[in-house]
């Protein structure tokens, strides 16, 4: 057997193990659940209390997951939602942002950019996993686990109405606004 064939055989079990592990740890929300109840959760928020998704029944919820406070794309996304907040409010919607940042960092982010909506802290990425946004990512050849930027639109009955996964920030707040308006 050649050296190259031996290396291929060694890689194959590792790839099979990795695939099996991914299948076993596949989050329940990784596949589209449109029309089904969105998983409820409770997380600490920038209002000093804890927020449950079910607290917002009767209103639409724009639930967005983002990687990190104070980074360029995340700041742009938050500011875009901030700028559209009054229009969202007029469409009976509330915005909630979730990242794995601690509340202390969320407070600074909220204050610096005058964000009118709550940010929720999920440092153990429990809710991120529940919604299938905690995934393996790559940057500059390095592999790590992190949040894949995603937004979920939840209707007044608590059902998932629309989702955007692995999205681009530019124009996203407008896309959400159109979905809220039923366009």
PDB file of C-alpha atoms in Angstrom:
ATOM      1  CA  UNK A   1       0.000   0.000   0.000  1.00  0.00           C
ATOM      2  CA  UNK A   2       1.383   3.401  -0.906  1.00  0.00           C
ATOM      3  CA  UNK A   3       1.867   6.169   1.606  1.00  0.00           C
ATOM      4  CA  UNK A   4      -0.848   8.214  -0.078  1.00  0.00           C
ATOM      5  CA  UNK A   5      -3.351   5.330   0.228  1.00  0.00           C
ATOM      6  CA  UNK A   6      -2.509   4.946   3.927  1.00  0.00           C
ATOM      7  CA  UNK A   7      -3.126   8.652   4.517  1.00  0.00           C
ATOM      8  CA  UNK A   8      -6.471   8.439   2.704  1.00  0.00           C
ATOM      9  CA  UNK A   9      -7.545   5.488   4.870  1.00  0.00           C
ATOM     10  CA  UNK A  10      -6.588   7.384   8.031  1.00  0.00           C
ATOM     11  CA  UNK A  11      -8.591  10.448   6.968  1.00  0.00           C
ATOM     12  CA  UNK A  12     -11.700   8.468   6.056  1.00  0.00           C
ATOM     13  CA  UNK A  13     -12.551   7.272   9.611  1.00  0.00           C
ATOM     14  CA  UNK A  14     -12.018  10.818  10.917  1.00  0.00           C
ATOM     15  CA  UNK A  15     -14.415  12.206   8.327  1.00  0.00           C
ATOM     16  CA  UNK A  16     -16.968   9.508   9.128  1.00  0.00           C
ATOM     17  CA  UNK A  17     -16.640  10.231  12.870  1.00  0.00           C
ATOM     18  CA  UNK A  18     -17.071  13.949  12.257  1.00  0.00           C
ATOM     19  CA  UNK A  19     -20.175  13.365  10.111  1.00  0.00           C
ATOM     20  CA  UNK A  20     -21.664  11.004  12.724  1.00  0.00           C
ATOM     21  CA  UNK A  21     -21.000  13.570  15.485  1.00  0.00           C
ATOM     22  CA  UNK A  22     -22.658  16.315  13.441  1.00  0.00           C
ATOM     23  CA  UNK A  23     -25.721  14.130  12.895  1.00  0.00           C
ATOM     24  CA  UNK A  24     -25.950  13.315  16.613  1.00  0.00           C
ATOM     25  CA  UNK A  25     -25.597  16.950  17.678  1.00  0.00           C
ATOM     26  CA  UNK A  26     -27.814  18.371  14.941  1.00  0.00           C
ATOM     27  CA  UNK A  27     -29.983  20.966  16.700  1.00  0.00           C
ATOM     28  CA  UNK A  28     -33.714  20.412  16.593  1.00  0.00           C
ATOM     29  CA  UNK A  29     -34.173  23.769  14.854  1.00  0.00           C
ATOM     30  CA  UNK A  30     -31.537  23.319  12.156  1.00  0.00           C
ATOM     31  CA  UNK A  31     -34.228  22.437   9.648  1.00  0.00           C
ATOM     32  CA  UNK A  32     -36.935  24.908   8.738  1.00  0.00           C
ATOM     33  CA  UNK A  33     -39.881  24.803  11.121  1.00  0.00           C
ATOM     34  CA  UNK A  34     -42.086  27.351   9.340  1.00  0.00           C
ATOM     35  CA  UNK A  35     -45.611  27.363  10.728  1.00  0.00           C
ATOM     36  CA  UNK A  36     -44.632  25.579  13.940  1.00  0.00           C
ATOM     37  CA  UNK A  37     -44.314  27.085  17.411  1.00  0.00           C
ATOM     38  CA  UNK A  38     -40.940  28.717  17.958  1.00  0.00           C
ATOM     39  CA  UNK A  39     -39.094  27.189  20.924  1.00  0.00           C
ATOM     40  CA  UNK A  40     -39.658  29.222  24.070  1.00  0.00           C
ATOM     41  CA  UNK A  41     -36.697  30.283  26.183  1.00  0.00           C
ATOM     42  CA  UNK A  42     -35.728  32.586  29.013  1.00  0.00           C
ATOM     43  CA  UNK A  43     -32.563  34.722  28.966  1.00  0.00           C
ATOM     44  CA  UNK A  44     -31.183  37.706  30.903  1.00  0.00           C
ATOM     45  CA  UNK A  45     -31.772  41.003  29.124  1.00  0.00           C
ATOM     46  CA  UNK A  46     -30.474  44.561  29.081  1.00  0.00           C
ATOM     47  CA  UNK A  47     -33.554  45.754  30.983  1.00  0.00           C
ATOM     48  CA  UNK A  48     -32.122  44.073  34.096  1.00  0.00           C
ATOM     49  CA  UNK A  49     -34.624  41.230  34.072  1.00  0.00           C
ATOM     50  CA  UNK A  50     -35.172  37.975  32.268  1.00  0.00           C
ATOM     51  CA  UNK A  51     -37.139  37.733  29.051  1.00  0.00           C
ATOM     52  CA  UNK A  52     -39.182  34.820  27.806  1.00  0.00           C
ATOM     53  CA  UNK A  53     -40.160  34.617  24.168  1.00  0.00           C
ATOM     54  CA  UNK A  54     -43.699  33.728  25.259  1.00  0.00           C
ATOM     55  CA  UNK A  55     -43.924  37.141  27.007  1.00  0.00           C
ATOM     56  CA  UNK A  56     -44.445  38.584  23.522  1.00  0.00           C
ATOM     57  CA  UNK A  57     -47.451  36.526  22.426  1.00  0.00           C
ATOM     58  CA  UNK A  58     -49.852  38.857  20.663  1.00  0.00           C
ATOM     59  CA  UNK A  59     -46.987  40.721  19.003  1.00  0.00           C
ATOM     60  CA  UNK A  60     -44.658  39.818  16.178  1.00  0.00           C
ATOM     61  CA  UNK A  61     -41.050  39.207  17.216  1.00  0.00           C
ATOM     62  CA  UNK A  62     -37.965  39.876  15.121  1.00  0.00           C
ATOM     63  CA  UNK A  63     -35.512  37.549  16.855  1.00  0.00           C
ATOM     64  CA  UNK A  64     -32.020  38.071  15.539  1.00  0.00           C
ATOM     65  CA  UNK A  65     -28.831  36.217  16.404  1.00  0.00           C
ATOM     66  CA  UNK A  66     -25.510  37.931  15.829  1.00  0.00           C
ATOM     67  CA  UNK A  67     -21.884  36.973  16.576  1.00  0.00           C
ATOM     68  CA  UNK A  68     -20.469  39.797  18.726  1.00  0.00           C
ATOM     69  CA  UNK A  69     -21.162  43.272  20.080  1.00  0.00           C
ATOM     70  CA  UNK A  70     -19.014  46.170  18.838  1.00  0.00           C
ATOM     71  CA  UNK A  71     -17.884  44.470  15.613  1.00  0.00           C
ATOM     72  CA  UNK A  72     -18.438  46.155  12.269  1.00  0.00           C
ATOM     73  CA  UNK A  73     -21.160  43.991  10.739  1.00  0.00           C
ATOM     74  CA  UNK A  74     -22.958  43.426  14.052  1.00  0.00           C
ATOM     75  CA  UNK A  75     -22.944  47.146  14.789  1.00  0.00           C
ATOM     76  CA  UNK A  76     -24.330  47.897  11.332  1.00  0.00           C
ATOM     77  CA  UNK A  77     -27.056  45.306  11.777  1.00  0.00           C
ATOM     78  CA  UNK A  78     -28.034  46.644  15.215  1.00  0.00           C
ATOM     79  CA  UNK A  79     -28.092  50.226  13.912  1.00  0.00           C
ATOM     80  CA  UNK A  80     -30.209  49.190  10.914  1.00  0.00           C
ATOM     81  CA  UNK A  81     -32.721  47.571  13.281  1.00  0.00           C
ATOM     82  CA  UNK A  82     -32.535  50.659  15.527  1.00  0.00           C
ATOM     83  CA  UNK A  83     -33.314  52.928  12.576  1.00  0.00           C
ATOM     84  CA  UNK A  84     -36.280  50.764  11.560  1.00  0.00           C
ATOM     85  CA  UNK A  85     -37.580  50.223  15.118  1.00  0.00           C
ATOM     86  CA  UNK A  86     -40.391  52.793  14.952  1.00  0.00           C
ATOM     87  CA  UNK A  87     -41.645  51.299  11.669  1.00  0.00           C
ATOM     88  CA  UNK A  88     -41.480  47.808  13.174  1.00  0.00           C
ATOM     89  CA  UNK A  89     -43.389  49.074  16.211  1.00  0.00           C
ATOM     90  CA  UNK A  90     -46.097  50.398  13.857  1.00  0.00           C
ATOM     91  CA  UNK A  91     -46.354  46.878  12.432  1.00  0.00           C
ATOM     92  CA  UNK A  92     -46.903  45.426  15.954  1.00  0.00           C
ATOM     93  CA  UNK A  93     -43.383  43.992  16.131  1.00  0.00           C
ATOM     94  CA  UNK A  94     -40.632  44.006  18.719  1.00  0.00           C
ATOM     95  CA  UNK A  95     -36.932  43.359  18.061  1.00  0.00           C
ATOM     96  CA  UNK A  96     -34.840  41.101  20.322  1.00  0.00           C
ATOM     97  CA  UNK A  97     -31.125  40.540  19.693  1.00  0.00           C
ATOM     98  CA  UNK A  98     -29.202  37.520  21.010  1.00  0.00           C
ATOM     99  CA  UNK A  99     -25.473  36.868  21.182  1.00  0.00           C
ATOM    100  CA  UNK A 100     -23.158  35.006  23.518  1.00  0.00           C
ATOM    101  CA  UNK A 101     -21.765  38.287  24.901  1.00  0.00           C
ATOM    102  CA  UNK A 102     -22.164  38.966  28.609  1.00  0.00           C
ATOM    103  CA  UNK A 103     -24.728  41.539  29.755  1.00  0.00           C
ATOM    104  CA  UNK A 104     -21.992  44.006  30.711  1.00  0.00           C
ATOM    105  CA  UNK A 105     -20.870  44.180  27.082  1.00  0.00           C
ATOM    106  CA  UNK A 106     -24.501  44.375  25.911  1.00  0.00           C
ATOM    107  CA  UNK A 107     -25.069  47.391  28.187  1.00  0.00           C
ATOM    108  CA  UNK A 108     -22.106  49.224  26.621  1.00  0.00           C
ATOM    109  CA  UNK A 109     -23.248  48.314  23.107  1.00  0.00           C
ATOM    110  CA  UNK A 110     -26.831  49.444  23.794  1.00  0.00           C
ATOM    111  CA  UNK A 111     -25.709  52.718  25.333  1.00  0.00           C
ATOM    112  CA  UNK A 112     -23.095  53.556  22.693  1.00  0.00           C
ATOM    113  CA  UNK A 113     -25.470  53.028  19.768  1.00  0.00           C
ATOM    114  CA  UNK A 114     -28.710  54.045  21.534  1.00  0.00           C
ATOM    115  CA  UNK A 115     -30.440  50.778  20.756  1.00  0.00           C
ATOM    116  CA  UNK A 116     -34.168  50.967  21.601  1.00  0.00           C
ATOM    117  CA  UNK A 117     -34.614  47.191  21.825  1.00  0.00           C
ATOM    118  CA  UNK A 118     -33.442  44.541  24.251  1.00  0.00           C
ATOM    119  CA  UNK A 119     -30.306  42.461  23.835  1.00  0.00           C
ATOM    120  CA  UNK A 120     -30.302  39.031  25.451  1.00  0.00           C
ATOM    121  CA  UNK A 121     -27.252  37.202  26.742  1.00  0.00           C
ATOM    122  CA  UNK A 122     -26.735  33.526  25.889  1.00  0.00           C
ATOM    123  CA  UNK A 123     -23.128  32.860  27.028  1.00  0.00           C
ATOM    124  CA  UNK A 124     -23.640  29.094  27.157  1.00  0.00           C
ATOM    125  CA  UNK A 125     -25.200  29.251  23.646  1.00  0.00           C
ATOM    126  CA  UNK A 126     -28.165  27.177  24.799  1.00  0.00           C
ATOM    127  CA  UNK A 127     -30.752  29.177  22.831  1.00  0.00           C
ATOM    128  CA  UNK A 128     -28.358  29.545  19.893  1.00  0.00           C
ATOM    129  CA  UNK A 129     -28.194  25.758  19.692  1.00  0.00           C
ATOM    130  CA  UNK A 130     -31.957  25.458  20.094  1.00  0.00           C
ATOM    131  CA  UNK A 131     -32.427  27.640  17.004  1.00  0.00           C
ATOM    132  CA  UNK A 132     -29.624  25.933  15.067  1.00  0.00           C
ATOM    133  CA  UNK A 133     -27.417  29.023  14.723  1.00  0.00           C
ATOM    134  CA  UNK A 134     -24.477  27.750  16.838  1.00  0.00           C
ATOM    135  CA  UNK A 135     -22.373  26.124  14.153  1.00  0.00           C
ATOM    136  CA  UNK A 136     -18.865  25.372  13.009  1.00  0.00           C
ATOM    137  CA  UNK A 137     -17.350  28.347  11.194  1.00  0.00           C
ATOM    138  CA  UNK A 138     -14.070  29.052   9.417  1.00  0.00           C
ATOM    139  CA  UNK A 139     -12.026  32.222   9.281  1.00  0.00           C
ATOM    140  CA  UNK A 140      -8.534  32.526   7.855  1.00  0.00           C
ATOM    141  CA  UNK A 141      -8.191  28.741   7.820  1.00  0.00           C
ATOM    142  CA  UNK A 142      -9.148  28.421  11.504  1.00  0.00           C
ATOM    143  CA  UNK A 143     -12.188  26.347  12.464  1.00  0.00           C
ATOM    144  CA  UNK A 144     -14.242  27.321  15.510  1.00  0.00           C
ATOM    145  CA  UNK A 145     -17.797  27.310  16.850  1.00  0.00           C
ATOM    146  CA  UNK A 146     -19.839  30.489  16.679  1.00  0.00           C
ATOM    147  CA  UNK A 147     -23.126  32.134  15.804  1.00  0.00           C
ATOM    148  CA  UNK A 148     -24.201  32.152  12.179  1.00  0.00           C
ATOM    149  CA  UNK A 149     -25.978  35.488  11.681  1.00  0.00           C
ATOM    150  CA  UNK A 150     -29.688  34.660  11.422  1.00  0.00           C
ATOM    151  CA  UNK A 151     -33.087  36.257  11.959  1.00  0.00           C
ATOM    152  CA  UNK A 152     -36.407  34.609  12.762  1.00  0.00           C
ATOM    153  CA  UNK A 153     -39.775  36.304  12.354  1.00  0.00           C
ATOM    154  CA  UNK A 154     -42.246  34.952  14.866  1.00  0.00           C
ATOM    155  CA  UNK A 155     -45.945  35.746  14.480  1.00  0.00           C
ATOM    156  CA  UNK A 156     -48.447  36.850  17.145  1.00  0.00           C
ATOM    157  CA  UNK A 157     -49.293  33.224  17.996  1.00  0.00           C
ATOM    158  CA  UNK A 158     -45.633  32.359  18.602  1.00  0.00           C
ATOM    159  CA  UNK A 159     -45.200  30.479  15.311  1.00  0.00           C
ATOM    160  CA  UNK A 160     -42.225  30.816  13.013  1.00  0.00           C
ATOM    161  CA  UNK A 161     -43.378  32.883  10.037  1.00  0.00           C
ATOM    162  CA  UNK A 162     -40.064  33.395   8.245  1.00  0.00           C
ATOM    163  CA  UNK A 163     -36.345  32.835   8.693  1.00  0.00           C
ATOM    164  CA  UNK A 164     -33.171  34.232   7.226  1.00  0.00           C
ATOM    165  CA  UNK A 165     -30.001  32.194   7.840  1.00  0.00           C
ATOM    166  CA  UNK A 166     -26.384  33.093   7.156  1.00  0.00           C
ATOM    167  CA  UNK A 167     -27.581  36.448   5.928  1.00  0.00           C
ATOM    168  CA  UNK A 168     -25.893  39.573   4.599  1.00  0.00           C
ATOM    169  CA  UNK A 169     -26.450  42.695   6.682  1.00  0.00           C
ATOM    170  CA  UNK A 170     -26.941  45.127   3.813  1.00  0.00           C
ATOM    171  CA  UNK A 171     -30.658  45.512   3.105  1.00  0.00           C
ATOM    172  CA  UNK A 172     -31.685  42.922   5.685  1.00  0.00           C
ATOM    173  CA  UNK A 173     -33.666  45.300   7.938  1.00  0.00           C
ATOM    174  CA  UNK A 174     -35.688  46.336   4.864  1.00  0.00           C
ATOM    175  CA  UNK A 175     -36.345  42.684   3.976  1.00  0.00           C
ATOM    176  CA  UNK A 176     -37.627  42.111   7.509  1.00  0.00           C
ATOM    177  CA  UNK A 177     -39.837  45.219   7.269  1.00  0.00           C
ATOM    178  CA  UNK A 178     -41.377  43.934   4.032  1.00  0.00           C
ATOM    179  CA  UNK A 179     -42.053  40.561   5.653  1.00  0.00           C
ATOM    180  CA  UNK A 180     -43.670  42.271   8.654  1.00  0.00           C
ATOM    181  CA  UNK A 181     -45.887  44.247   6.290  1.00  0.00           C
ATOM    182  CA  UNK A 182     -46.884  41.046   4.474  1.00  0.00           C
ATOM    183  CA  UNK A 183     -45.240  42.024   1.184  1.00  0.00           C
TER     184      UNK A 183
END
